[in-house]
Coordinates of C-alpha atoms and ligand atoms in Angstrom, one line a residue:
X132 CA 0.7 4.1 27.7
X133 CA 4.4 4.5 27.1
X134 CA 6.2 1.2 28.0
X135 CA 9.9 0.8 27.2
X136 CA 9.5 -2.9 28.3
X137 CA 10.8 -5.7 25.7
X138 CA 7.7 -6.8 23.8
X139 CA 9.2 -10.6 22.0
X140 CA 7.3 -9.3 19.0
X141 CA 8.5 -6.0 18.2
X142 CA 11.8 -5.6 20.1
X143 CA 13.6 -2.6 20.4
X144 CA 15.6 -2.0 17.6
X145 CA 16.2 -2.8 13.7
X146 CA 15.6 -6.9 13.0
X147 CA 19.1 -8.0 11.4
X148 CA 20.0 -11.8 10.8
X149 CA 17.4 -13.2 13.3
X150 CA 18.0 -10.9 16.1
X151 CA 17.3 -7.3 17.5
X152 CA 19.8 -5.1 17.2
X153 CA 20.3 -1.7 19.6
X154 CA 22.5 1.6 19.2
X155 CA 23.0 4.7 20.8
X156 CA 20.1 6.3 20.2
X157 CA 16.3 5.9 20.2
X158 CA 13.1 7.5 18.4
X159 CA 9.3 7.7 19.7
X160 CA 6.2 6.2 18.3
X161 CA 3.4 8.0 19.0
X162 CA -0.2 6.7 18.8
X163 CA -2.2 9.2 16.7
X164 CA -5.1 8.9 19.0
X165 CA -3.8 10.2 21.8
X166 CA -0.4 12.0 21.7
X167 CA 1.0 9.5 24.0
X168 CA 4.4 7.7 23.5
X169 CA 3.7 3.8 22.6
X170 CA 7.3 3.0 22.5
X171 CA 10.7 3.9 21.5
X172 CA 13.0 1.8 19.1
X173 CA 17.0 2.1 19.1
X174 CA 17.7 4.0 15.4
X175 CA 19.5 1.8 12.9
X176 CA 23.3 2.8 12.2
X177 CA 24.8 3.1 8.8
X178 CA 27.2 0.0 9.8
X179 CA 24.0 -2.5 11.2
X180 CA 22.3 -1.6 7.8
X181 CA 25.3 -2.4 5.8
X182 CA 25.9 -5.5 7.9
X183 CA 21.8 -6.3 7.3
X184 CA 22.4 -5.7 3.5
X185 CA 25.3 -8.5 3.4
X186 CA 24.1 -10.8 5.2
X187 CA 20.8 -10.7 3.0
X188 CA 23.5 -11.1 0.2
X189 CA 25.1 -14.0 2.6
X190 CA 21.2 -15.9 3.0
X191 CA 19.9 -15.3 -0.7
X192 CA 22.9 -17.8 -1.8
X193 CA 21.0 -20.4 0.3
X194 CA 17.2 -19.0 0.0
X195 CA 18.0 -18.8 -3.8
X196 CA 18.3 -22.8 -4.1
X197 CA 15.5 -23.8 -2.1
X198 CA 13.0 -25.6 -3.2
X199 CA 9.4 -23.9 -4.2
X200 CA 7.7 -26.4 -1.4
X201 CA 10.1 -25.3 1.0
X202 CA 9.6 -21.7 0.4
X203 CA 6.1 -22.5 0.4
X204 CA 5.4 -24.4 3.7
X205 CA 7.7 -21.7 5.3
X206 CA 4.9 -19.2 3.9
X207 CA 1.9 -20.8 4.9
X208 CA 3.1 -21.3 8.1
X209 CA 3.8 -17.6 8.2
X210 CA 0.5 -17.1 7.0
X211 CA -1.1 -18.9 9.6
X212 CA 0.9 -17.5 12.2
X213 CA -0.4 -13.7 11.2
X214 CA -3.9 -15.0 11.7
X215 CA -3.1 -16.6 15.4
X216 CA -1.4 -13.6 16.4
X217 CA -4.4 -11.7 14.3
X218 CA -5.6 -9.5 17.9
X219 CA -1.9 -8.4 19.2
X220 CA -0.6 -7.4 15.5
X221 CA -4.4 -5.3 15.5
X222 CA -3.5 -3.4 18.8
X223 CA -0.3 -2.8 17.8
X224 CA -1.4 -1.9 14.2
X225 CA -4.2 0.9 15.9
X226 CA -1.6 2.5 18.2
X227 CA 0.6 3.4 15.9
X228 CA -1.3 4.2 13.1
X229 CA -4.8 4.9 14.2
X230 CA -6.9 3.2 12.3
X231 CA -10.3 1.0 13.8
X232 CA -8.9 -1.9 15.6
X233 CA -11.8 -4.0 13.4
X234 CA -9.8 -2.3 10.1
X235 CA -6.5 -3.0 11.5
X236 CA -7.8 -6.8 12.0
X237 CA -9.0 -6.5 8.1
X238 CA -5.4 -5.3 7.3
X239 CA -3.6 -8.0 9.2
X240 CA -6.0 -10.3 7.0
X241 CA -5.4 -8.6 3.8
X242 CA -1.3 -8.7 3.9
X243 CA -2.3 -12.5 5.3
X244 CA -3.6 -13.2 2.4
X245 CA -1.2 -12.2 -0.2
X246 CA 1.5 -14.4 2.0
X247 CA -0.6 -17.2 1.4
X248 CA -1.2 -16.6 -1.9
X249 CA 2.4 -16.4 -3.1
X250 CA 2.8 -19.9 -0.6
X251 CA 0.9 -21.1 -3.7
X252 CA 1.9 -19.2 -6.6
X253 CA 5.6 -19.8 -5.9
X254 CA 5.1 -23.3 -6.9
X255 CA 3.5 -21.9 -10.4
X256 CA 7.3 -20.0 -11.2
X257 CA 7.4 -21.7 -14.9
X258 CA 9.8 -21.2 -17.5
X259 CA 9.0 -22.2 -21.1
X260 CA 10.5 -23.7 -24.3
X261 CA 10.6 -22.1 -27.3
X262 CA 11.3 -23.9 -30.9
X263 CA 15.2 -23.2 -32.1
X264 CA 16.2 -21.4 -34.9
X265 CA 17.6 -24.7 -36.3
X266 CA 17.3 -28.5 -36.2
X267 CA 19.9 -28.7 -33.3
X268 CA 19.5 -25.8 -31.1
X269 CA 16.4 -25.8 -28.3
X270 CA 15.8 -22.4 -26.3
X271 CA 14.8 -22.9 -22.7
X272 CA 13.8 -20.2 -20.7
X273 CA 13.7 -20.1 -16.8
X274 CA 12.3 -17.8 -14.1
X275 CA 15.4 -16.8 -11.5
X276 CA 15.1 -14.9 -8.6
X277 CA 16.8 -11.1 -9.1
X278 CA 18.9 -11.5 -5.9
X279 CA 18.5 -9.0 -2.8
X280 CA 15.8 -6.7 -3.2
X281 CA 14.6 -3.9 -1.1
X282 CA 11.5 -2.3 -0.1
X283 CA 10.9 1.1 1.7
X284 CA 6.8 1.3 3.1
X285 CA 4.4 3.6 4.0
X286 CA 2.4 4.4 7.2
X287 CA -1.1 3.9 5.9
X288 CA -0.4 0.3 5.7
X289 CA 2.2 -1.0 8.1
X290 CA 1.4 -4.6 7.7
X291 CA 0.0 -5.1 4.2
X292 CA 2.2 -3.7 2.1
X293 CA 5.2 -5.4 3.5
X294 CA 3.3 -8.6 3.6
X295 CA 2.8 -8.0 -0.4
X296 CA 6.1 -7.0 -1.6
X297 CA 7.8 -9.4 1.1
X298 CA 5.7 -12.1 0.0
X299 CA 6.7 -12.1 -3.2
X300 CA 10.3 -11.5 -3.5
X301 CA 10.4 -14.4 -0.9
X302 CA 8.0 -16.6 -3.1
X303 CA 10.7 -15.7 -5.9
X304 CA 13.6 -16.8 -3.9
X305 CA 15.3 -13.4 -3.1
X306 CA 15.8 -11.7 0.2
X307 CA 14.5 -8.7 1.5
X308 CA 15.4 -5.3 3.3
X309 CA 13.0 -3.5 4.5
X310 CA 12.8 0.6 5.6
X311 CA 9.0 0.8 6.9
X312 CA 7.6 4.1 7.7
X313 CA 9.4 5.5 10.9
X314 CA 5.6 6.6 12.2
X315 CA 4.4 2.9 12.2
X316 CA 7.5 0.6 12.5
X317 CA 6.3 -1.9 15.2
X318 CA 3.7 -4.1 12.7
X319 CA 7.1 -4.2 10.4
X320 CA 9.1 -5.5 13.1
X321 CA 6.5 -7.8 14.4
X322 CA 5.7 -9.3 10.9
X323 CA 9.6 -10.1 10.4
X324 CA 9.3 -11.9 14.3
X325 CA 6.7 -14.4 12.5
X326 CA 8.4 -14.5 9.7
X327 CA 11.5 -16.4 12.2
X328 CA 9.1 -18.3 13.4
X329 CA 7.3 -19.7 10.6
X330 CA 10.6 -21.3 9.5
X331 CA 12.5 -18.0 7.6
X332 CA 16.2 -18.6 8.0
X333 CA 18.0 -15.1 9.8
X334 CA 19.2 -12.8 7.0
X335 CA 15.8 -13.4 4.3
X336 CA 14.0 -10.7 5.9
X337 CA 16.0 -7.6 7.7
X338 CA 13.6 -4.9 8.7
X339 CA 15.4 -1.5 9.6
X340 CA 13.8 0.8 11.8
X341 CA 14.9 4.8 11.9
X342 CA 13.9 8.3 11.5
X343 CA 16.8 9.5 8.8
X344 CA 14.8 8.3 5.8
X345 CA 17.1 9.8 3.6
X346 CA 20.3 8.3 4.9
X347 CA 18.6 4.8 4.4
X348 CA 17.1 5.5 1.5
X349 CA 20.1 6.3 -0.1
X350 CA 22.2 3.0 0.9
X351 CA 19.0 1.2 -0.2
X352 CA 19.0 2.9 -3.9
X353 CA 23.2 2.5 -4.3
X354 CA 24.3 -0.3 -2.1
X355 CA 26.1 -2.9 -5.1
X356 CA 24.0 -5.7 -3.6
X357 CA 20.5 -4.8 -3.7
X358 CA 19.2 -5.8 -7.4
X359 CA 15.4 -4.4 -7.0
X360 CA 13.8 -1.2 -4.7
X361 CA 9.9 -1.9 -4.6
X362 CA 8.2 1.7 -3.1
X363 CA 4.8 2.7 -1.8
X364 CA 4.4 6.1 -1.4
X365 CA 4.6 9.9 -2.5
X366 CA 4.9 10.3 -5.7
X367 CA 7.7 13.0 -5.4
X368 CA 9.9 10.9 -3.4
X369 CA 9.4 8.0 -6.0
X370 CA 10.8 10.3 -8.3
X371 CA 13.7 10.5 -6.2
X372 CA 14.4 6.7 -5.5
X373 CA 13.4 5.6 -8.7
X374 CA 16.7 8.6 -10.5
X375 CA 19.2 7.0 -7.9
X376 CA 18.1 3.3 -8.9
X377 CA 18.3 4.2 -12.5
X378 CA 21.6 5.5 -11.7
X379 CA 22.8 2.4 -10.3
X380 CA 20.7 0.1 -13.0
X381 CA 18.0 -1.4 -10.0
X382 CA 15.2 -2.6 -11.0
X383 CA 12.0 -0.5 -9.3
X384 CA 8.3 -1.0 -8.8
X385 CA 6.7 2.7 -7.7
X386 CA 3.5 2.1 -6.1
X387 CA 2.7 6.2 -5.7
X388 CA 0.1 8.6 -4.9
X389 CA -3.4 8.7 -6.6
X390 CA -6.4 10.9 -7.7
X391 CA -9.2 8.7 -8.7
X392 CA -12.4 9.5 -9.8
X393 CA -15.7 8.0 -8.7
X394 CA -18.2 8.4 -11.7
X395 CA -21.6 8.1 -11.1
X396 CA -24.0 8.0 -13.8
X397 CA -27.6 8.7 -13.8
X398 CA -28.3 4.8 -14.7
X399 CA -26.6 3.4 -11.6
X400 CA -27.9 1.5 -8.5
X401 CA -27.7 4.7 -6.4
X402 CA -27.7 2.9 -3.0
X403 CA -24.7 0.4 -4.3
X404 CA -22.9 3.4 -5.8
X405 CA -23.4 5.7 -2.2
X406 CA -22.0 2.3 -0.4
X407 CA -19.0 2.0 -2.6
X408 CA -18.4 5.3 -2.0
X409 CA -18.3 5.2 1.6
X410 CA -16.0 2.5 1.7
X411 CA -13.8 3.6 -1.0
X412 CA -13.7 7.2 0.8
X413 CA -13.5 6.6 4.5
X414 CA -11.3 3.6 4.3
X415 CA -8.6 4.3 6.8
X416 CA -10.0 7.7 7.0
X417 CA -9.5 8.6 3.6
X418 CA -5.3 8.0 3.6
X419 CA -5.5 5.2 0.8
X420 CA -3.5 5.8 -2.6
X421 CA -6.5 4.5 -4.3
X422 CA -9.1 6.6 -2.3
X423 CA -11.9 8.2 -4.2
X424 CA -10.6 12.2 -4.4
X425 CA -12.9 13.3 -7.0
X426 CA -16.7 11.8 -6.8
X427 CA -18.3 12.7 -10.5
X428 CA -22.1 12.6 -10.6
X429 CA -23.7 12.9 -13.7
X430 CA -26.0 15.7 -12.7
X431 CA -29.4 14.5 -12.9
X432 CA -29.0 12.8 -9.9
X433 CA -26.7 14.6 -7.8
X434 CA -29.4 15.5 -5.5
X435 CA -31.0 11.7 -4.6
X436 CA -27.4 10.9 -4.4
X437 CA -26.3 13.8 -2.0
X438 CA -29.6 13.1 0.2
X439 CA -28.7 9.6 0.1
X440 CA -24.8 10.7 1.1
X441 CA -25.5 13.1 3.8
X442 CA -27.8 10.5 5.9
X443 CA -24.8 8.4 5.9
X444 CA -22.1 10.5 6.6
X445 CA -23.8 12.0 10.0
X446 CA -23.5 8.7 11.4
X447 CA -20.1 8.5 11.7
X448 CA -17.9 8.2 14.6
X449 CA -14.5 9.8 15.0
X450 CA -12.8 9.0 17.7
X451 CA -9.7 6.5 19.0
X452 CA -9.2 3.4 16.9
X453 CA -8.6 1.3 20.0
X454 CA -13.1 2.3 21.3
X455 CA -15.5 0.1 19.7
X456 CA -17.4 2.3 18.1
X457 CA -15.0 4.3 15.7
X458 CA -15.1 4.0 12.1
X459 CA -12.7 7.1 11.4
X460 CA -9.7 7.1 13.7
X461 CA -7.1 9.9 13.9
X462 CA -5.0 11.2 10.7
X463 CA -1.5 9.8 11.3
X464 CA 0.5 13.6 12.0
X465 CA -0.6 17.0 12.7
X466 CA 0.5 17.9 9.6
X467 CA -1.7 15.5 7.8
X468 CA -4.5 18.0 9.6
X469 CA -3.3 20.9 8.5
X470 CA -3.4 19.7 4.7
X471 CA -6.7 18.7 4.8
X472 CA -7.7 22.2 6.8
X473 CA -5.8 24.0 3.8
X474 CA -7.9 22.2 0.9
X475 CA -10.9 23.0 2.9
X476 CA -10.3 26.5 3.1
X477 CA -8.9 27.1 -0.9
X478 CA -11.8 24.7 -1.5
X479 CA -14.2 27.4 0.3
X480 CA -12.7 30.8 -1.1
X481 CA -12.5 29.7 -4.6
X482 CA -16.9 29.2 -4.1
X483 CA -17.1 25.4 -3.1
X484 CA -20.1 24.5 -0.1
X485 CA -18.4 22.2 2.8
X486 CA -20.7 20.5 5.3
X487 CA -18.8 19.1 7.9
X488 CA -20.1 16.5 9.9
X489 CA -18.9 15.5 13.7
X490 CA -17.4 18.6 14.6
X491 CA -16.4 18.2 18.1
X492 CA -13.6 15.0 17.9
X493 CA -11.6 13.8 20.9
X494 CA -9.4 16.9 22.9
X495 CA -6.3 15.1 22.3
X496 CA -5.4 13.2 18.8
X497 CA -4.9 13.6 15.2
X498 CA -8.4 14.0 14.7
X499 CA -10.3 15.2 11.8
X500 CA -13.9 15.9 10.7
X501 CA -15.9 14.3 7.8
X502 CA -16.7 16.7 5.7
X503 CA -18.5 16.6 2.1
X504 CA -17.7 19.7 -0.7
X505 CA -19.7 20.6 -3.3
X506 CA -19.4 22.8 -6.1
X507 CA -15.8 21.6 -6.5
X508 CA -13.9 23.2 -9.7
X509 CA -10.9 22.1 -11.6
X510 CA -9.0 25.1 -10.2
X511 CA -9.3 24.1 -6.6
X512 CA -6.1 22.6 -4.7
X513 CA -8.9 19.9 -3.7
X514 CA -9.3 18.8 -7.3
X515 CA -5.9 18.2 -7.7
X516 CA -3.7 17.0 -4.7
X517 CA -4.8 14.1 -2.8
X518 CA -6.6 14.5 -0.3
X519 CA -5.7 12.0 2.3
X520 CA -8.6 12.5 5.4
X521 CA -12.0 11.9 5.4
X522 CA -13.4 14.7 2.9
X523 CA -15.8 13.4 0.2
X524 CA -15.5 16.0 -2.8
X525 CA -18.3 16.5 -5.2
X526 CA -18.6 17.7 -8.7
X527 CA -21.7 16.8 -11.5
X528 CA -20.9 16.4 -15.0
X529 CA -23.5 16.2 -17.9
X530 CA -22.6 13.7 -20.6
X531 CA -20.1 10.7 -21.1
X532 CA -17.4 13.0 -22.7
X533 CA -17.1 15.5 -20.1
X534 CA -16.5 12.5 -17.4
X535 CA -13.8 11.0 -19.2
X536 CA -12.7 14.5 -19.7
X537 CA -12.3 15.4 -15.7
X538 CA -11.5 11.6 -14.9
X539 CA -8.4 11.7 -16.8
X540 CA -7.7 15.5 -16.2
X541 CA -4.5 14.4 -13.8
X542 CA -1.1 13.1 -14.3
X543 CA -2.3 10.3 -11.6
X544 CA -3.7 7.0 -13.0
X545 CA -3.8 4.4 -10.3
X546 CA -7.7 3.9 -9.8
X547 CA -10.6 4.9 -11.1
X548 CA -14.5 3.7 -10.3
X549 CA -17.7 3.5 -12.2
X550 CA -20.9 3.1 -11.6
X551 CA -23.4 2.6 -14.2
X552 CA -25.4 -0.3 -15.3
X553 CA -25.2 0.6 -19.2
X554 CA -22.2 -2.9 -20.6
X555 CA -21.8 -0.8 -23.5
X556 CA -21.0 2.5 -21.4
X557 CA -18.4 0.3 -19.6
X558 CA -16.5 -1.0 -22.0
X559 CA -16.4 3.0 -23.7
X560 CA -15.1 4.2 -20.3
X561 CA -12.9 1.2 -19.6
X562 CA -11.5 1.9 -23.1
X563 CA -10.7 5.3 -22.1
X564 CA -9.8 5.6 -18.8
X565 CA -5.9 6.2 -18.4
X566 CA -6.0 4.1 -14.9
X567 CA -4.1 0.8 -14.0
X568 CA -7.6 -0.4 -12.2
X569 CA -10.5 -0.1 -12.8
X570 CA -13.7 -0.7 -10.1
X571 CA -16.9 -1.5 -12.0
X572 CA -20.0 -1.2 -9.5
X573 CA -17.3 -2.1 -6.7
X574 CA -15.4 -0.1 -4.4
X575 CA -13.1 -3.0 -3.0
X576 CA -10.4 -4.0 -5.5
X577 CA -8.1 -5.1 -3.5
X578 CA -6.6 -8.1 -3.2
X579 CA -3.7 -10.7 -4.0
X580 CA -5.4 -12.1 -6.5
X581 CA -5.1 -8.7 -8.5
X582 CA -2.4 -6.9 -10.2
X583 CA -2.3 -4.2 -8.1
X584 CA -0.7 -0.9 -9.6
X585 CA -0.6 2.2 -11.6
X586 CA 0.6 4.8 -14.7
X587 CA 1.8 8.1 -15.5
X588 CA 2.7 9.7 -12.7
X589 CA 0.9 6.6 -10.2
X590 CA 4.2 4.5 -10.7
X591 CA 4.7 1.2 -12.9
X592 CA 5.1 -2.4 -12.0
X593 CA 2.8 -4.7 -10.3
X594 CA 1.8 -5.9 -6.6
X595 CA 0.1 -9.3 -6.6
X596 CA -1.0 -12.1 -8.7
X597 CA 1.4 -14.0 -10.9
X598 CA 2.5 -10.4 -12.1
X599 CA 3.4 -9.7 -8.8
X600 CA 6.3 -12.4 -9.0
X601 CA 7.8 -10.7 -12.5
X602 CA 9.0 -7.8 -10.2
X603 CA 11.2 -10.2 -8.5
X604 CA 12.4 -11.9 -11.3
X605 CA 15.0 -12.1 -14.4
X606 CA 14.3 -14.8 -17.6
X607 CA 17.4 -16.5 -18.2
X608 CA 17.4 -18.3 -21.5
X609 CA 19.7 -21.2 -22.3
X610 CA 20.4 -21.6 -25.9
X611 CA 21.0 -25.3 -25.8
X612 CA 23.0 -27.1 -28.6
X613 CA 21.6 -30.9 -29.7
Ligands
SIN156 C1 -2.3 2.2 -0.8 O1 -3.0 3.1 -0.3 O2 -1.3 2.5 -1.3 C2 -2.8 0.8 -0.8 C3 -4.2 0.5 -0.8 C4 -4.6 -0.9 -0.9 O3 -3.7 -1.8 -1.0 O4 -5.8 -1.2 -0.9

């Protein structure tokens, strides 16, 4: 499958000021799936990203005073262009990344839909007046785009969590650099293609694409120019971004790692709860940030609801992303294997039961089994890491207390879900769980109409709806004299 021939979508190299730009060296993506080279991409140099960084400096001076219809129109069209292009970007999305092609299609829609929704909300940046102190003063407050921002991306996501932070800052009226993920940097370079296309002028968008994270990371978190860093991903190397941009007074949005609980209780639609759970477990094969990692059933019903599990969980089909059949595609590195291996294993010694499921997946690939564990304890690596592959892990609780008490046992607090058809029981829990979302008898929360985002150690700032547009912004207040 390797090709080295020039795609017009992805290029070969970093995307700087409107065209594709090569160096001396290159860097393989391989598709999970199968091992196999897809393509490889020329590394970006220290100099092309410092030139990529100025001349976003160079186009936000323009971008800056356009109008909110103009940045609009440019969006929708870009919008619209995702959703033509919707069965390449899919492709390209499954071979680097692994998931279902009909996922990959739902992703491309997803980021789709938060351009479009900021082609709307940009029109909606208002300021506001505020009485003066005296007779002769007035206070006016507007909404001004921060300047150049950056954005460094994950692998789960290739597409739609550029298209969200992107979106946004380019709704606001700033520019954009982005790092994605050096495992999956072909959706990044074919959104920022569209993105031309759709009308952006060269030097609002610069995607760069290499494998010394740290190198580009660093320019990203010190460079003078850049004003705002927005991050998805660990929460360890958050930590790390988020010192240096302190240092250097950026603004930062952390988007990081999760441990959200699923709490069943014993008054809940069982079969809507054992759906949500599917889908909010084997989404992507379990590598969401807002996965369920700990599923709490209250334990009257932990059997019905195991039965109910096990039936489903049989049926499903490992294999490559690209076959039309597969619901759980390959984990994105070996590494990513081992991990889960490891939980399983401490999981096992410490006394859980695991029931794996589908245990003979594709020779080649990143592949790993469904499994479900029960019996989990607090002491197990299982209950508190993430777990990041397809392994539902089970623990029963007795009364209202002791699942607030194990749902907020974790410095995480990005999502939590409940199920439970008791309003007064929601609004106790909702009142008590330390989680910037919340799912109430629903597993899918998200989308661009949502503030998206966590607290404590899940990160801070917000990823869609208005809110979204606040990370991109500064109020600048005119004290005006009458
Ligand atoms: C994530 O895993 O970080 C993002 C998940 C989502 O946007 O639904």
């Amino acid at each position: 499958m390797h090709t080295d021939k020039f795609d017009p979508l992805i290029g070969n190299g970093s995307w700087i000021n409107g065209r594709w730009v090569k160096s001396e060296s290159k860097f393989p993506v391989i598709n999970p799936a199968t091992e196999q080279v897809v393509t490889a991409l020329y590394e970006v140099t220290m100099e092309q990203a410092e030139t990529a960084i100025t001349s976003a400096e160079e186009a936000f001076r323009h971008w800056s005073q356009t109008t909110a219809q103009e940045r609009s129109d440019i969006l929708r069209r870009w919008y619209e262009l995702l959703l033509t292009h919707i069965d390449a970007l899919a492709e390209l999305l499954t071979k680097e990344q692994g998931k279902p092609v009909g996922e990959a299609k739902a992703e491309i829609r997803y980021g789709a839909d938060y351009i479009r929704w900021y082609s709307e909300e940009c029109r909606r940046l208002y300021g506001e007046t505020i009485p003066g102190p005296t007779q002769n003063k007035r206070i006016i407050v507007l909404r001004q785009p921060i300047g150049v921002t950056a954005a460094i991306t994950p692998w789960n996501f290739p597409n739609a969590m550029i298209a969200r932070k992107a979106a946004a800052a380019i709704a606001a009226g700033c520019t954009m650099v982005v790092k994605p993920s050096e495992l999956t940097p072909l959706s990044a370079l074919a959104l920022a293609k569209l993105g031309q296309m759709a009308g952006l002028p060269d030097g609002v968008l610069q995607v760069l694409v290499g494998t010394d994270a740290e190198k580009i990371g660093e320019m990203l978190t010190t460079h003078p120019a850049i004003q705002a860093l927005s991050f998805t991903g660990s929460t360890e190397v958050g930590r790390k971004l988020a010192s240096r941009c302190g240092e250097h007074l950026k603004r930062v949005t952390l988007e990081l790692g999760g441990n959200a609980p699923f709490i069943v209780f014993d008054d809940a639609d069982l079969g809507v709860a054992v759906d949500g759970l599917m889908q909010a477990k084997f989404r992507n094969a379990g590598q969401t940030c807002i996965c369920s990692n700990r599923v709490l059933v209250q334990d009257s019903i932990l059997t019905p609801l195991l039965e109910k599990l096990h039936a489903k969980v049989k049926k499903l089909r490992v294999g490559d992303g690209l076959l039309e059949h597969t619901q759980i595609g390959p984990l994105i590195q070996p590494q990513a294997c081992q991990k889960v291996a490891h939980l399983l294993d401490d999981a096992s010694r410490k006394g859980a039961k695991i029931t794996q499921f589908n245990e003979t997946p594709p020779t080649h690939g990143y592949f790993c089994a469904p499994a479900i564990v029960t019996n989990v304890t607090p002491n197990m690596a299982i209950y508190r890491e993430e777990i990041f592959g397809p392994v539902v892990a089970i623990m029963s609780f007795a009364t209202e207390d002791e699942a607030i008490r194990l749902a907020n046992d974790t410095q995480a607090g990005l999502a939590a879900y409940l199920y439970t058809q008791n309003p007064s029981r929601i609004w106790r829990m909702v009142d008590q769980l330390e989680y910037g979302m919340v799912g109430i008898n629903d597993a899918a929360i998200s989308n661009p109409a949502a503030p998206f985002g966590g607290i404590k150690a899940s990160g801070f700032g917000r990823e869609g709806s208005r809110h979204g547009l606040d990370e991109f912004t500064y109020l600048k207040y005119l004290s005006w004299g009458i």
